[in-house]
């Protein structure tokens, strides 16, 4: 029973809970990639991956739930996953779309899993071209180049024919977990963290 004002527990300082959770996530070797993929998210994710890689060569778990975002920001995370030495388990949850699917493919298929309710989206890059005609032509060429690059990554990492992937990404292609497994986006559908040990 509290008898005076000084005996009452103090409220957590601003950011205190956040720091506590950050430390727990670091000790658990877990990185969360949630929300729109931006340059800020890419920088933060890369920083965490590098820190965890420097700390130990034990596996890192990356949990992704994102509608996508900036393609080049997705490129940063995709490439960083390949750059570090520690193995990474990629776990899809909620939805994994567009640029998020691209970074999701940054690890080998046997290490890509998802939770049962996860949905995946693949499609071609989009962009708003504006300005002078010559600038619009340059932007259009870059979008076409990015589309081909994305198609090649999906084909390579999912084991699909390139022509099929090119056709599939012409429009939005949504896949629930089972279809994503059949397509090659994920190797397994899991329900519990203990199942990651099989990766």
Short mmCIF file of C-alpha atoms in Angstrom, two decimals:
data_model
loop_
_atom_site.label_atom_id
_atom_site.label_comp_id
_atom_site.label_asym_id
_atom_site.label_seq_id
_atom_site.Cartn_x
_atom_site.Cartn_y
_atom_site.Cartn_z
CA UNK A 1 0.00 0.00 0.00
CA UNK A 2 1.36 3.44 -0.95
CA UNK A 3 1.66 5.83 1.96
CA UNK A 4 3.07 8.96 0.36
CA UNK A 5 3.55 10.66 -2.98
CA UNK A 6 7.19 9.56 -3.06
CA UNK A 7 6.18 5.89 -2.70
CA UNK A 8 4.06 5.92 -5.85
CA UNK A 9 5.57 4.26 -8.90
CA UNK A 10 6.69 6.77 -11.47
CA UNK A 11 5.40 6.72 -15.01
CA UNK A 12 7.88 5.54 -17.63
CA UNK A 13 9.94 8.32 -19.12
CA UNK A 14 9.12 9.18 -22.74
CA UNK A 15 10.75 6.57 -24.96
CA UNK A 16 11.58 4.31 -22.03
CA UNK A 17 9.25 1.52 -23.15
CA UNK A 18 10.53 1.95 -26.69
CA UNK A 19 14.15 1.53 -25.54
CA UNK A 20 13.18 -1.53 -23.54
CA UNK A 21 11.46 -3.10 -26.55
CA UNK A 22 14.38 -2.21 -28.81
CA UNK A 23 16.78 -4.00 -26.47
CA UNK A 24 14.50 -7.04 -26.29
CA UNK A 25 14.22 -7.16 -30.09
CA UNK A 26 18.00 -6.89 -30.42
CA UNK A 27 18.55 -9.73 -27.95
CA UNK A 28 15.94 -11.81 -29.79
CA UNK A 29 17.75 -10.98 -33.07
CA UNK A 30 14.49 -9.79 -34.59
CA UNK A 31 13.96 -6.94 -37.06
CA UNK A 32 10.49 -5.60 -37.89
CA UNK A 33 9.79 -4.06 -41.29
CA UNK A 34 6.27 -2.63 -41.04
CA UNK A 35 4.52 0.05 -43.07
CA UNK A 36 5.54 1.81 -46.24
CA UNK A 37 9.09 1.13 -47.45
CA UNK A 38 10.84 4.52 -47.46
CA UNK A 39 14.47 5.61 -47.38
CA UNK A 40 14.11 6.08 -43.61
CA UNK A 41 12.80 2.53 -43.14
CA UNK A 42 15.57 1.21 -45.40
CA UNK A 43 18.28 3.05 -43.44
CA UNK A 44 16.92 1.87 -40.09
CA UNK A 45 16.60 -1.72 -41.29
CA UNK A 46 20.10 -1.72 -42.76
CA UNK A 47 21.51 -0.30 -39.51
CA UNK A 48 19.86 -3.03 -37.45
CA UNK A 49 20.95 -5.79 -39.79
CA UNK A 50 24.55 -4.58 -39.72
CA UNK A 51 24.52 -4.29 -35.90
CA UNK A 52 23.09 -7.78 -35.45
CA UNK A 53 25.54 -9.20 -37.99
CA UNK A 54 28.46 -7.62 -36.11
CA UNK A 55 27.13 -8.97 -32.81
CA UNK A 56 26.86 -12.62 -33.84
CA UNK A 57 26.60 -14.99 -36.78
CA UNK A 58 23.41 -16.52 -35.32
CA UNK A 59 20.28 -16.32 -37.51
CA UNK A 60 18.32 -13.07 -37.70
CA UNK A 61 14.52 -13.10 -37.97
CA UNK A 62 13.01 -10.37 -40.16
CA UNK A 63 9.23 -9.97 -39.91
CA UNK A 64 7.64 -8.07 -42.81
CA UNK A 65 4.16 -6.57 -43.07
CA UNK A 66 4.11 -3.84 -45.69
CA UNK A 67 2.09 -2.68 -48.69
CA UNK A 68 5.34 -1.78 -50.44
CA UNK A 69 6.76 1.62 -51.19
CA UNK A 70 9.81 3.03 -52.92
CA UNK A 71 11.52 0.44 -55.12
CA UNK A 72 15.05 1.69 -54.52
CA UNK A 73 14.46 1.63 -50.75
CA UNK A 74 13.41 -1.99 -51.16
CA UNK A 75 16.62 -2.53 -53.15
CA UNK A 76 18.67 -1.32 -50.19
CA UNK A 77 17.17 -3.90 -47.84
CA UNK A 78 17.22 -6.65 -50.49
CA UNK A 79 20.93 -6.11 -51.10
CA UNK A 80 21.77 -5.69 -47.40
CA UNK A 81 20.21 -9.08 -46.64
CA UNK A 82 22.68 -10.59 -49.10
CA UNK A 83 25.57 -8.44 -47.90
CA UNK A 84 25.64 -9.55 -44.26
CA UNK A 85 27.10 -12.89 -43.18
CA UNK A 86 24.47 -14.00 -40.66
CA UNK A 87 21.66 -16.11 -42.13
CA UNK A 88 18.24 -14.44 -42.21
CA UNK A 89 14.81 -15.98 -41.75
CA UNK A 90 12.25 -13.89 -43.64
CA UNK A 91 8.76 -14.07 -42.16
CA UNK A 92 5.73 -12.64 -43.96
CA UNK A 93 2.77 -11.47 -41.92
CA UNK A 94 -0.36 -9.50 -42.82
CA UNK A 95 0.50 -8.38 -46.32
CA UNK A 96 3.72 -8.31 -48.29
CA UNK A 97 3.30 -6.24 -51.42
CA UNK A 98 5.22 -4.61 -54.22
CA UNK A 99 8.60 -3.33 -52.95
CA UNK A 100 8.12 -5.37 -49.77
CA UNK A 101 7.90 -8.54 -51.87
CA UNK A 102 11.14 -7.46 -53.55
CA UNK A 103 13.03 -7.19 -50.26
CA UNK A 104 11.34 -10.41 -49.08
CA UNK A 105 13.11 -12.20 -51.94
CA UNK A 106 16.50 -11.10 -50.62
CA UNK A 107 17.02 -14.41 -48.77
CA UNK A 108 17.11 -17.99 -50.08
CA UNK A 109 13.74 -19.66 -50.62
CA UNK A 110 14.27 -22.20 -47.84
CA UNK A 111 14.49 -19.29 -45.38
CA UNK A 112 11.35 -17.54 -46.64
CA UNK A 113 8.23 -18.43 -44.65
CA UNK A 114 4.93 -16.79 -43.85
CA UNK A 115 2.13 -16.92 -41.33
CA UNK A 116 -1.20 -18.41 -42.46
CA UNK A 117 -3.10 -15.15 -43.09
CA UNK A 118 -0.37 -13.46 -45.15
CA UNK A 119 -1.17 -12.14 -48.61
CA UNK A 120 1.44 -11.31 -51.25
CA UNK A 121 1.27 -8.85 -54.14
CA UNK A 122 3.49 -8.71 -57.20
CA UNK A 123 3.16 -6.16 -59.98
CA UNK A 124 5.24 -3.95 -62.21
CA UNK A 125 6.74 -0.69 -60.90
CA UNK A 126 4.70 2.44 -61.40
CA UNK A 127 5.67 6.07 -61.59
CA UNK A 128 4.27 9.48 -62.36
CA UNK A 129 6.15 10.92 -65.31
CA UNK A 130 6.09 14.67 -65.69
CA UNK A 131 8.07 17.55 -67.08
CA UNK A 132 9.50 18.04 -70.56
CA UNK A 133 8.94 15.39 -73.23
CA UNK A 134 12.59 14.31 -73.10
CA UNK A 135 12.38 13.88 -69.31
CA UNK A 136 9.18 11.86 -69.60
CA UNK A 137 10.90 9.58 -72.13
CA UNK A 138 13.83 9.05 -69.75
CA UNK A 139 11.49 8.25 -66.85
CA UNK A 140 9.49 5.83 -69.00
CA UNK A 141 12.68 4.02 -70.01
CA UNK A 142 13.72 3.72 -66.38
CA UNK A 143 10.33 2.26 -65.41
CA UNK A 144 10.64 -0.32 -68.20
CA UNK A 145 14.17 -1.20 -67.02
CA UNK A 146 12.96 -1.54 -63.43
CA UNK A 147 10.06 -3.73 -64.56
CA UNK A 148 12.44 -6.11 -66.32
CA UNK A 149 14.80 -6.18 -63.34
CA UNK A 150 11.97 -7.00 -60.94
CA UNK A 151 10.67 -9.72 -63.28
CA UNK A 152 14.13 -11.31 -63.40
CA UNK A 153 14.47 -11.29 -59.60
CA UNK A 154 11.04 -12.88 -59.12
CA UNK A 155 11.73 -15.51 -61.78
CA UNK A 156 15.14 -16.38 -60.33
CA UNK A 157 14.08 -16.49 -56.68
CA UNK A 158 10.74 -18.27 -57.25
CA UNK A 159 11.87 -20.70 -59.93
CA UNK A 160 9.31 -19.41 -62.42
CA UNK A 161 9.80 -18.92 -66.18
CA UNK A 162 10.65 -15.30 -66.94
CA UNK A 163 7.88 -15.05 -69.55
CA UNK A 164 5.29 -16.16 -67.00
CA UNK A 165 6.48 -13.57 -64.48
CA UNK A 166 6.42 -10.82 -67.10
CA UNK A 167 2.79 -11.70 -67.82
CA UNK A 168 1.90 -12.04 -64.12
CA UNK A 169 3.14 -8.58 -63.20
CA UNK A 170 1.27 -6.81 -65.99
CA UNK A 171 -1.54 -6.32 -63.46
CA UNK A 172 -1.75 -6.70 -59.68
CA UNK A 173 -1.42 -10.37 -58.75
CA UNK A 174 -2.53 -11.14 -55.20
CA UNK A 175 -1.65 -14.49 -53.67
CA UNK A 176 -2.78 -15.93 -50.33
CA UNK A 177 -0.25 -18.01 -48.40
CA UNK A 178 -0.92 -21.33 -50.14
CA UNK A 179 -0.68 -19.79 -53.62
CA UNK A 180 2.49 -17.93 -52.63
CA UNK A 181 3.98 -21.27 -51.57
CA UNK A 182 3.03 -22.86 -54.90
CA UNK A 183 4.49 -19.88 -56.77
CA UNK A 184 7.79 -20.14 -54.90
CA UNK A 185 7.62 -16.90 -52.91
CA UNK A 186 7.75 -18.88 -49.66
CA UNK A 187 8.93 -22.36 -48.79
CA UNK A 188 6.62 -23.02 -45.85
CA UNK A 189 3.61 -21.68 -44.01
CA UNK A 190 4.21 -21.65 -40.27
CA UNK A 191 2.12 -20.84 -37.22
CA UNK A 192 4.69 -20.78 -34.41
CA UNK A 193 8.17 -19.43 -33.93
CA UNK A 194 9.47 -22.87 -32.96
CA UNK A 195 8.89 -23.96 -36.56
CA UNK A 196 11.64 -21.58 -37.72
CA UNK A 197 14.23 -24.03 -36.38
CA UNK A 198 13.54 -26.21 -39.43
CA UNK A 199 14.73 -23.48 -41.79
#
